[in-house]
mmCIF file with all atom_site columns, C-alpha atoms in Angstrom:
data_model
loop_
_atom_site.group_PDB
_atom_site.id
_atom_site.type_symbol
_atom_site.label_atom_id
_atom_site.label_alt_id
_atom_site.label_comp_id
_atom_site.label_asym_id
_atom_site.label_entity_id
_atom_site.label_seq_id
_atom_site.pdbx_PDB_ins_code
_atom_site.Cartn_x
_atom_site.Cartn_y
_atom_site.Cartn_z
_atom_site.occupancy
_atom_site.B_iso_or_equiv
_atom_site.pdbx_formal_charge
_atom_site.auth_seq_id
_atom_site.auth_comp_id
_atom_site.auth_asym_id
_atom_site.auth_atom_id
_atom_site.pdbx_PDB_model_num
ATOM 1   C CA . PHE A 1 1   ? 117.002 149.745 138.267 1.00 49.00 ? 140 PHE A CA 1
ATOM 2   C CA . SER A 1 2   ? 119.755 152.288 138.815 1.00 61.00 ? 141 SER A CA 1
ATOM 3   C CA . GLY A 1 3   ? 123.410 151.402 139.039 1.00 72.00 ? 142 GLY A CA 1
ATOM 4   C CA . GLY A 1 4   ? 126.942 152.540 138.390 1.00 76.00 ? 143 GLY A CA 1
ATOM 5   C CA . GLU A 1 5   ? 129.675 151.518 135.986 1.00 83.00 ? 144 GLU A CA 1
ATOM 6   C CA . VAL A 1 6   ? 133.416 151.281 136.343 1.00 90.00 ? 145 VAL A CA 1
ATOM 7   C CA . PRO A 1 7   ? 134.769 152.228 132.910 1.00 93.00 ? 146 PRO A CA 1
ATOM 8   C CA . GLN A 1 8   ? 138.302 150.981 132.351 1.00 96.00 ? 147 GLN A CA 1
ATOM 9   C CA . LEU A 1 9   ? 141.043 152.306 130.075 1.00 96.00 ? 148 LEU A CA 1
ATOM 10  C CA . TYR A 1 10  ? 143.345 149.771 128.432 1.00 97.00 ? 149 TYR A CA 1
ATOM 11  C CA . MET A 1 11  ? 146.369 150.637 126.306 1.00 96.00 ? 150 MET A CA 1
ATOM 12  C CA . GLY A 1 12  ? 147.865 148.534 123.564 1.00 96.00 ? 151 GLY A CA 1
ATOM 13  C CA . PHE A 1 13  ? 151.552 149.234 123.082 1.00 94.00 ? 152 PHE A CA 1
ATOM 14  C CA . PRO A 1 14  ? 153.246 148.984 119.679 1.00 92.00 ? 153 PRO A CA 1
ATOM 15  C CA . ARG A 1 15  ? 153.520 145.402 118.499 1.00 90.00 ? 154 ARG A CA 1
ATOM 16  C CA . GLY A 1 16  ? 156.789 143.563 118.841 1.00 89.00 ? 155 GLY A CA 1
ATOM 17  C CA . ILE A 1 17  ? 158.078 145.177 122.050 1.00 88.00 ? 156 ILE A CA 1
ATOM 18  C CA . GLY A 1 18  ? 156.990 142.379 124.377 1.00 88.00 ? 157 GLY A CA 1
ATOM 19  C CA . GLU A 1 19  ? 154.114 144.066 126.205 1.00 92.00 ? 158 GLU A CA 1
ATOM 20  C CA . PRO A 1 20  ? 150.736 142.336 126.699 1.00 93.00 ? 159 PRO A CA 1
ATOM 21  C CA . PRO A 1 21  ? 148.077 143.169 124.074 1.00 92.00 ? 160 PRO A CA 1
ATOM 22  C CA . ARG A 1 22  ? 146.100 145.342 126.538 1.00 94.00 ? 161 ARG A CA 1
ATOM 23  C CA . VAL A 1 23  ? 147.445 146.919 129.716 1.00 95.00 ? 162 VAL A CA 1
ATOM 24  C CA . LEU A 1 24  ? 145.075 148.484 132.272 1.00 95.00 ? 163 LEU A CA 1
ATOM 25  C CA . ARG A 1 25  ? 145.925 152.180 132.590 1.00 95.00 ? 164 ARG A CA 1
ATOM 26  C CA . GLY A 1 26  ? 142.947 153.573 134.501 1.00 94.00 ? 165 GLY A CA 1
ATOM 27  C CA . LEU A 1 27  ? 139.482 153.083 135.904 1.00 93.00 ? 166 LEU A CA 1
ATOM 28  C CA . VAL A 1 28  ? 136.789 155.434 137.149 1.00 91.00 ? 167 VAL A CA 1
ATOM 29  C CA . ALA A 1 29  ? 133.727 154.630 139.250 1.00 88.00 ? 168 ALA A CA 1
ATOM 30  C CA . THR A 1 30  ? 130.629 156.499 138.067 1.00 85.00 ? 169 THR A CA 1
ATOM 31  C CA . LYS A 1 31  ? 127.781 157.696 140.259 1.00 83.00 ? 170 LYS A CA 1
ATOM 32  C CA . PRO A 1 32  ? 124.690 155.500 140.459 1.00 83.00 ? 171 PRO A CA 1
ATOM 33  C CA . MET A 1 33  ? 122.273 156.579 137.705 1.00 77.00 ? 172 MET A CA 1
ATOM 34  C CA . GLU A 1 34  ? 119.171 155.516 135.871 1.00 80.00 ? 173 GLU A CA 1
ATOM 35  C CA . PRO A 1 35  ? 119.636 153.270 132.786 1.00 78.00 ? 174 PRO A CA 1
ATOM 36  C CA . SER A 1 36  ? 118.927 156.035 130.239 1.00 78.00 ? 175 SER A CA 1
ATOM 37  C CA . PHE A 1 37  ? 121.454 158.497 131.694 1.00 81.00 ? 176 PHE A CA 1
ATOM 38  C CA . SER A 1 38  ? 125.146 158.858 130.977 1.00 83.00 ? 177 SER A CA 1
ATOM 39  C CA . GLU A 1 39  ? 128.174 160.503 132.549 1.00 84.00 ? 178 GLU A CA 1
ATOM 40  C CA . ASP A 1 40  ? 131.402 161.838 131.033 1.00 89.00 ? 179 ASP A CA 1
ATOM 41  C CA . VAL A 1 41  ? 134.589 160.419 132.528 1.00 89.00 ? 180 VAL A CA 1
ATOM 42  C CA . THR A 1 42  ? 138.225 161.422 132.100 1.00 92.00 ? 181 THR A CA 1
ATOM 43  C CA . PHE A 1 43  ? 141.272 159.175 132.127 1.00 92.00 ? 182 PHE A CA 1
ATOM 44  C CA . PRO A 1 44  ? 144.441 161.174 132.750 1.00 90.00 ? 183 PRO A CA 1
ATOM 45  C CA . LEU A 1 45  ? 147.586 159.614 131.276 1.00 88.00 ? 184 LEU A CA 1
ATOM 46  C CA . ARG A 1 46  ? 150.943 160.204 132.917 1.00 89.00 ? 185 ARG A CA 1
ATOM 47  C CA . ARG A 1 47  ? 154.309 160.000 131.190 1.00 87.00 ? 186 ARG A CA 1
ATOM 48  C CA . ARG A 1 48  ? 154.962 156.661 132.885 1.00 90.00 ? 187 ARG A CA 1
ATOM 49  C CA . ASP A 1 49  ? 151.747 155.240 131.356 1.00 91.00 ? 188 ASP A CA 1
ATOM 50  C CA . LEU A 1 50  ? 153.376 155.641 127.935 1.00 89.00 ? 189 LEU A CA 1
ATOM 51  C CA . GLN A 1 51  ? 156.690 154.045 128.884 1.00 90.00 ? 190 GLN A CA 1
ATOM 52  C CA . ILE A 1 52  ? 158.005 150.506 129.209 1.00 91.00 ? 191 ILE A CA 1
ATOM 53  C CA . PHE A 1 53  ? 160.645 149.311 131.644 1.00 90.00 ? 192 PHE A CA 1
ATOM 54  C CA . SER A 1 54  ? 163.886 148.149 130.075 1.00 89.00 ? 193 SER A CA 1
ATOM 55  C CA . GLU A 1 55  ? 165.661 145.562 132.187 1.00 91.00 ? 194 GLU A CA 1
ATOM 56  C CA . ALA A 1 56  ? 168.745 145.926 129.985 1.00 91.00 ? 195 ALA A CA 1
ATOM 57  C CA . SER A 1 57  ? 169.168 149.628 130.806 1.00 93.00 ? 196 SER A CA 1
ATOM 58  C CA . ASP A 1 58  ? 167.301 149.503 134.161 1.00 95.00 ? 197 ASP A CA 1
ATOM 59  C CA . GLN A 1 59  ? 165.145 152.508 133.260 1.00 93.00 ? 198 GLN A CA 1
ATOM 60  C CA . TRP A 1 60  ? 161.758 153.544 131.905 1.00 91.00 ? 199 TRP A CA 1
ATOM 61  C CA . LEU A 1 61  ? 161.809 154.317 128.158 1.00 89.00 ? 200 LEU A CA 1
ATOM 62  C CA . PHE A 1 62  ? 159.450 155.718 125.553 1.00 87.00 ? 201 PHE A CA 1
ATOM 63  C CA . THR A 1 63  ? 158.881 153.546 122.527 1.00 89.00 ? 202 THR A CA 1
ATOM 64  C CA . ASP A 1 64  ? 157.907 154.796 119.080 1.00 89.00 ? 203 ASP A CA 1
ATOM 65  C CA . GLY A 1 65  ? 154.894 153.489 117.206 1.00 90.00 ? 204 GLY A CA 1
ATOM 66  C CA . ARG A 1 66  ? 151.141 153.120 117.338 1.00 92.00 ? 205 ARG A CA 1
ATOM 67  C CA . PHE A 1 67  ? 149.358 153.012 120.700 1.00 94.00 ? 206 PHE A CA 1
ATOM 68  C CA . ASP A 1 68  ? 145.761 151.798 120.840 1.00 95.00 ? 207 ASP A CA 1
ATOM 69  C CA . LEU A 1 69  ? 143.320 152.896 123.542 1.00 95.00 ? 208 LEU A CA 1
ATOM 70  C CA . TYR A 1 70  ? 140.311 150.809 124.564 1.00 96.00 ? 209 TYR A CA 1
ATOM 71  C CA . ILE A 1 71  ? 137.543 151.859 126.969 1.00 95.00 ? 210 ILE A CA 1
ATOM 72  C CA . GLY A 1 72  ? 134.909 149.493 128.283 1.00 94.00 ? 211 GLY A CA 1
ATOM 73  C CA . SER A 1 73  ? 133.618 147.673 131.332 1.00 90.00 ? 212 SER A CA 1
ATOM 74  C CA . SER A 1 74  ? 136.424 145.093 130.897 1.00 91.00 ? 213 SER A CA 1
ATOM 75  C CA . SER A 1 75  ? 139.216 144.238 128.468 1.00 90.00 ? 214 SER A CA 1
ATOM 76  C CA . ARG A 1 76  ? 136.753 142.005 126.596 1.00 91.00 ? 215 ARG A CA 1
ATOM 77  C CA . ASP A 1 77  ? 133.835 144.467 126.600 1.00 93.00 ? 216 ASP A CA 1
ATOM 78  C CA . VAL A 1 78  ? 135.321 147.393 124.648 1.00 94.00 ? 217 VAL A CA 1
ATOM 79  C CA . ARG A 1 79  ? 132.844 150.155 123.756 1.00 92.00 ? 218 ARG A CA 1
ATOM 80  C CA . LEU A 1 80  ? 135.183 152.913 122.556 1.00 93.00 ? 219 LEU A CA 1
ATOM 81  C CA . ASN A 1 81  ? 138.594 152.826 120.937 1.00 95.00 ? 220 ASN A CA 1
ATOM 82  C CA . ALA A 1 82  ? 141.111 155.291 119.559 1.00 94.00 ? 221 ALA A CA 1
ATOM 83  C CA . ALA A 1 83  ? 144.772 155.372 118.568 1.00 94.00 ? 222 ALA A CA 1
ATOM 84  C CA . PHE A 1 84  ? 147.740 157.718 118.494 1.00 92.00 ? 223 PHE A CA 1
ATOM 85  C CA . ALA A 1 85  ? 151.370 157.510 117.435 1.00 90.00 ? 224 ALA A CA 1
ATOM 86  C CA . MET A 1 86  ? 154.479 158.322 119.457 1.00 89.00 ? 225 MET A CA 1
ATOM 87  C CA . CYS A 1 87  ? 157.763 159.465 117.929 1.00 86.00 ? 226 CYS A CA 1
ATOM 88  C CA . ASN A 1 88  ? 160.745 160.452 120.100 1.00 82.00 ? 227 ASN A CA 1
ATOM 89  C CA . GLY A 1 89  ? 158.446 161.396 122.991 1.00 79.00 ? 228 GLY A CA 1
ATOM 90  C CA . PHE A 1 90  ? 155.926 163.378 120.924 1.00 82.00 ? 229 PHE A CA 1
ATOM 91  C CA . ALA A 1 91  ? 152.359 162.232 120.202 1.00 83.00 ? 230 ALA A CA 1
ATOM 92  C CA . SER A 1 92  ? 150.334 162.541 116.991 1.00 84.00 ? 231 SER A CA 1
ATOM 93  C CA . LEU A 1 93  ? 146.809 161.483 116.074 1.00 86.00 ? 232 LEU A CA 1
ATOM 94  C CA . ASP A 1 94  ? 148.114 160.652 112.595 1.00 83.00 ? 233 ASP A CA 1
ATOM 95  C CA . VAL A 1 95  ? 148.728 156.958 113.284 1.00 83.00 ? 234 VAL A CA 1
ATOM 96  C CA . GLY A 1 96  ? 149.700 156.304 109.673 1.00 78.00 ? 235 GLY A CA 1
ATOM 97  C CA . ARG A 1 97  ? 152.768 158.501 109.927 1.00 72.00 ? 236 ARG A CA 1
ATOM 98  C CA . ASP A 1 98  ? 156.071 156.628 110.045 1.00 71.00 ? 237 ASP A CA 1
ATOM 99  C CA . CYS A 1 99  ? 158.351 157.934 112.778 1.00 73.00 ? 238 CYS A CA 1
ATOM 100 C CA . ILE A 1 100 ? 161.509 157.130 110.829 1.00 62.00 ? 239 ILE A CA 1
ATOM 101 C CA . SER A 1 101 ? 160.485 158.970 107.663 1.00 52.00 ? 240 SER A CA 1
ATOM 102 C CA . SER A 1 102 ? 158.807 161.891 109.479 1.00 49.00 ? 241 SER A CA 1
ATOM 103 C CA . SER A 1 103 ? 160.683 164.681 111.131 1.00 48.00 ? 242 SER A CA 1
ATOM 104 C CA . ILE A 1 104 ? 160.237 165.418 114.830 1.00 46.00 ? 243 ILE A CA 1
ATOM 105 C CA . GLN A 1 105 ? 158.856 168.824 113.820 1.00 49.00 ? 244 GLN A CA 1
ATOM 106 C CA . ASP A 1 106 ? 155.896 167.031 112.154 1.00 51.00 ? 245 ASP A CA 1
ATOM 107 C CA . PHE A 1 107 ? 155.004 165.397 115.475 1.00 48.00 ? 246 PHE A CA 1
ATOM 108 C CA . LYS A 1 108 ? 155.406 168.613 117.478 1.00 50.00 ? 247 LYS A CA 1
ATOM 109 C CA . GLN A 1 109 ? 152.721 170.348 115.424 1.00 46.00 ? 248 GLN A CA 1
#
């Protein structure tokens, strides 16, 4: 039978900052389709999606470190995953790079 999916995007913030392991950051309803068909979906991320709220400073802040992305039909049914690193507001796909020992210019490239 035909049906639709609702793929969901979850983000894992860097460990040790107090955020839940996976935070819902987007969902998209697909068109009904036959079982053997597929559809590409896009999850736009806004600046705020990459920030955490600091009660101490009463503002939204970027945090440095590794961010994990999970896509699936739920947080427990992950079918795709990826990761990126943030350093002083710049993103890099090189998740092994240490923000402290790397220069900001390395992340801008």
